[in-house]
Amino acid sequence: MALSKKTLIHMYETMNKIRLFEQKLQEFFAAGEIPGFVHLYLGEEAVATGACSVLTDADTITSTHRGHGHLLAKGGDLKLMMAEIFGRSTGYCKGKGGSMHIADFDLGILGANGIVGGGGPLAVGAALATKYKKAKDVTVCFFGDGASNQGTTQEALNAASAWKLPLVFVNENNGYGISCPQCKSMAVVDIADRAAAYDMPGVVVDGNDVLAVYEAVTEAVKRARKGEGPSLIECKTYRWRGHFEGDACTYRCVEELEEWMAKDPIPRFEAKLLESKTLTQAEVDKIKASIAKDVDEAVAFAKESPMPSTSALMDDVYA
Amino acid sequence: MSEKTYLQALNEALKLEMERDENVFILGEDVGQFGGCFGVTQGLFDQFGESRVMDTPITESTIVGAAAGAAAAGLRPVAELMFVDFIGVAMDQLFNQAAKMRFMFGGKATVPMTLRMPQGAGIGAAAQHSQSLESWFMNIPGLKVVIPSTPYDAKGLLISAIRDENPVVFLEHKLLYGVSGEVPDESYTIEIGKGEVKREGTDVTIVATSQMVYAALEAAERLKADGIDAEVVDPRCLQPLDKDIILDSVKKTHALVVAHEAVQFAGPGAEIAAMVAEEALDYLDAPVRRVGAPFCPVPFSPPLEQFYIPNADNIVEAVKSLR
Ligand SMILES: Cc1ncc(C[n+]2csc(CCOP(=O)(O)OP(=O)(O)O)c2C)c(N)n1
């Protein structure tokens, strides 16, 4: 697929943005400056980036408890995200949501979600709204291998197919649901096989190859926009960190982690861009430095921002 | 007898019951090698193996429904949901299946299952991981609802719950796991439906559950300085509810404050207040006061979350407002 230089560079920037943002979170969580749970997306950047790069602002996504990558790839603001994760009043959700509950409806981000499998039915609703209004937008539902076993996910796949909705299910198969390896939670090897049960295309892609994800999602989005219904794309990937920060992760072996870290999606893509002369080394360095600066500014913004006032507690319970 | 945490007490109860009865088994997400989300099932996988400490897929509906089905078929499952909030996914299997089976089938089914669920705010886990939902369960005939506050109570009540012939919803508070107290090493039971006076007093009754028992005890200490001698009653179970222990206390003190972490509106305090109004109104010298969470979801940011959770200040204030 011939992609414009602009798109390629945007994808490269997005992956680095997710990486550096999350490495900062890792650092600040360890320092005790971030409350609650933090589930990092490190190692999985190619999935969100490949998928969201196909979408416009009018298209919608539903995200998961591991949502920072999806949100940033969909255009989420670094500062507003950082402030929310630090629990500040200037954050995306005024400090009421935190890492697991960030949304930006202007960007089509229908929210990260603390409930595993919570996103599927919501995505069905969003896609239904599109069809109802006879618009051409699509919805992407991100969900994990663990979430694929939840009834809500299976119900969503079925309804989306029965109603021929413009919905793309992007499964992020990182091999584990907390400590539970895929082989213990399901009998199939490829989650994409389940698409057959709902009569929709099911595709397996290398989730650490941003271009492979982009291509598969492009096909599925085309199909969705034409009114031909949903698709299921399974992206095989791996999470580098424990399930949450603080998880000692004793249920996985180091060799497995090392094997996957050698398939780091960012250097892989970078090498392609350098080889094809889309970017020079100097440009790569410049991009990384500029993102690092943006991330630092986001941290500074978060830290300078006030905590929410208790007088705001009862706001927004009802419209 | 030795000093143990609430978490260790629960772990011991599970271990002792599994040793005693081979029909007892555990199922839930990451309960095996991982030892459970908060560590309650630690070590049990090594002792009892995979068939008795079963890791399930992420399917709350099936966890709860399979427990009900296995119980109806003769086993004694102890199911764990990582957070009470996830019961939403499994509501039908609990409310319409497990709770009603016996009655609907004219007494033909017996469903001896235990469903353990941690609840409560205080760890920055935000709105979908911090709720206190006991009033939901109290409102469903067929379920028993146990909500222990101390390590001693946790162990005795969990053993009773496992031996009970009914579906028992066992509500733990995540902030209590680290609390320690004296717990016998051997097995013992505490009758489900029997409360305990945690502190004797003569001037006001504070009925408190779970975490709020500690807030109530702290409030009682502070009230002492003002010359108010508060009695703290922990019902320990909300269904069945130990009405007698509450009524006896109110008849002695003539005043009642109820404290819980669940949302105050339509919370357990509403039932307790109404029960006392119906059965002991003449003994009351002042209106009943309730202390519960405000009517909003649990906020994430620490200052908001701390403000949201009812505390000893709120209880002291409620008691003083009675005068
Ligand atoms: C309904 C529900 N059940 C359980 C959990 C606890 N939980 C949070 S994330 C998770 C694992 C999810 O695995 P997967 O869907 O594969 O996503 P991953 O974490 O691997 O990205 C679990 C069990 C939850 N948040 N919601």
Short mmCIF file of C-alpha atoms in Angstrom, two decimals, chain A residues 35-37 84-88 94-101 113-116 146-147 149-150 177-180 184-185 244 247 251 307-310 313-314 317-318, chain B residues 29-30 33-34 37-38 45 50 55-61 82-83 85-86 89 123-129 294-305 307-308:
data_model
loop_
_atom_site.label_atom_id
_atom_site.label_comp_id
_atom_site.label_asym_id
_atom_site.label_seq_id
_atom_site.Cartn_x
_atom_site.Cartn_y
_atom_site.Cartn_z
CA PRO A 35 -2.88 7.50 42.36
CA GLY A 36 -4.89 4.40 41.50
CA PHE A 37 -4.09 1.89 38.81
CA GLU A 84 -6.29 13.60 34.41
CA ILE A 85 -3.97 10.75 35.29
CA PHE A 86 -2.45 12.94 38.01
CA GLY A 87 -5.96 13.61 39.33
CA ARG A 88 -5.96 17.35 38.59
CA LYS A 94 -11.79 17.21 35.88
CA GLY A 95 -9.90 14.62 37.91
CA LYS A 96 -12.96 12.47 38.41
CA GLY A 97 -12.07 9.68 36.02
CA GLY A 98 -8.33 8.98 36.12
CA SER A 99 -6.36 6.70 33.84
CA MET A 100 -9.17 4.21 33.22
CA HIS A 101 -11.89 6.70 32.39
CA ASN A 113 -13.30 1.65 30.33
CA GLY A 114 -12.69 -0.01 33.66
CA ILE A 115 -14.98 -2.90 32.83
CA VAL A 116 -13.46 -5.62 30.68
CA GLY A 146 -9.26 -11.64 27.83
CA ALA A 147 -12.17 -9.37 26.92
CA ASN A 149 -14.25 -14.20 26.30
CA GLN A 150 -16.73 -11.86 27.91
CA GLY A 177 -5.50 -11.54 30.77
CA ILE A 178 -3.64 -10.44 33.90
CA SER A 179 -1.84 -13.73 34.78
CA CYS A 180 -4.01 -16.01 32.67
CA LYS A 184 -5.97 -21.41 29.68
CA SER A 185 -8.86 -19.13 28.85
CA PHE A 244 -0.61 -2.98 36.04
CA ASP A 247 2.54 -6.32 39.18
CA TYR A 251 3.66 -15.69 35.62
CA MET A 307 -6.41 19.29 42.64
CA PRO A 308 -10.17 19.48 42.19
CA SER A 309 -12.11 21.36 44.82
CA THR A 310 -14.43 19.32 47.01
CA LEU A 313 -17.94 16.62 43.95
CA MET A 314 -21.64 16.67 43.08
CA VAL A 317 -24.01 13.48 38.32
CA TYR A 318 -26.93 14.55 36.15
CA GLU B 29 -10.12 -14.77 37.63
CA ASP B 30 -6.44 -15.13 38.54
CA GLN B 33 -0.92 -19.26 40.82
CA PHE B 34 -1.44 -15.49 40.91
CA CYS B 37 -6.41 -9.89 42.78
CA PHE B 38 -5.76 -8.87 46.41
CA PHE B 45 -3.30 -23.46 44.23
CA GLU B 50 -5.76 -26.66 39.51
CA ASP B 55 -8.68 -19.84 37.02
CA THR B 56 -11.60 -18.84 34.85
CA PRO B 57 -11.76 -16.76 31.69
CA ILE B 58 -12.95 -13.17 32.16
CA THR B 59 -16.63 -14.04 32.19
CA GLU B 60 -18.32 -12.96 35.43
CA SER B 61 -21.64 -14.22 34.23
CA MET B 82 -12.10 -9.22 41.66
CA PHE B 83 -14.23 -6.19 42.49
CA ASP B 85 -18.44 -3.63 40.65
CA PHE B 86 -18.12 -6.48 38.16
CA VAL B 89 -21.91 -8.27 34.25
CA ILE B 123 -7.38 3.28 46.68
CA GLY B 124 -7.91 5.72 43.83
CA ALA B 125 -9.56 3.05 41.73
CA ALA B 126 -12.30 5.40 40.46
CA ALA B 127 -15.99 4.97 39.78
CA GLN B 128 -16.08 1.46 38.31
CA HIS B 129 -13.84 -0.17 40.93
CA PRO B 294 -23.12 11.23 48.86
CA PHE B 295 -25.35 10.47 45.89
CA CYS B 296 -22.66 10.42 43.25
CA PRO B 297 -20.25 7.90 41.73
CA VAL B 298 -16.90 7.48 43.48
CA PRO B 299 -14.46 10.14 42.20
CA PHE B 300 -10.87 9.36 41.22
CA SER B 301 -8.78 12.29 42.45
CA PRO B 302 -7.55 11.63 46.02
CA PRO B 303 -8.89 14.80 47.70
CA LEU B 304 -12.32 14.20 46.17
CA GLU B 305 -12.27 10.53 47.05
CA PHE B 307 -14.08 13.82 50.88
CA TYR B 308 -16.54 11.30 49.43
#
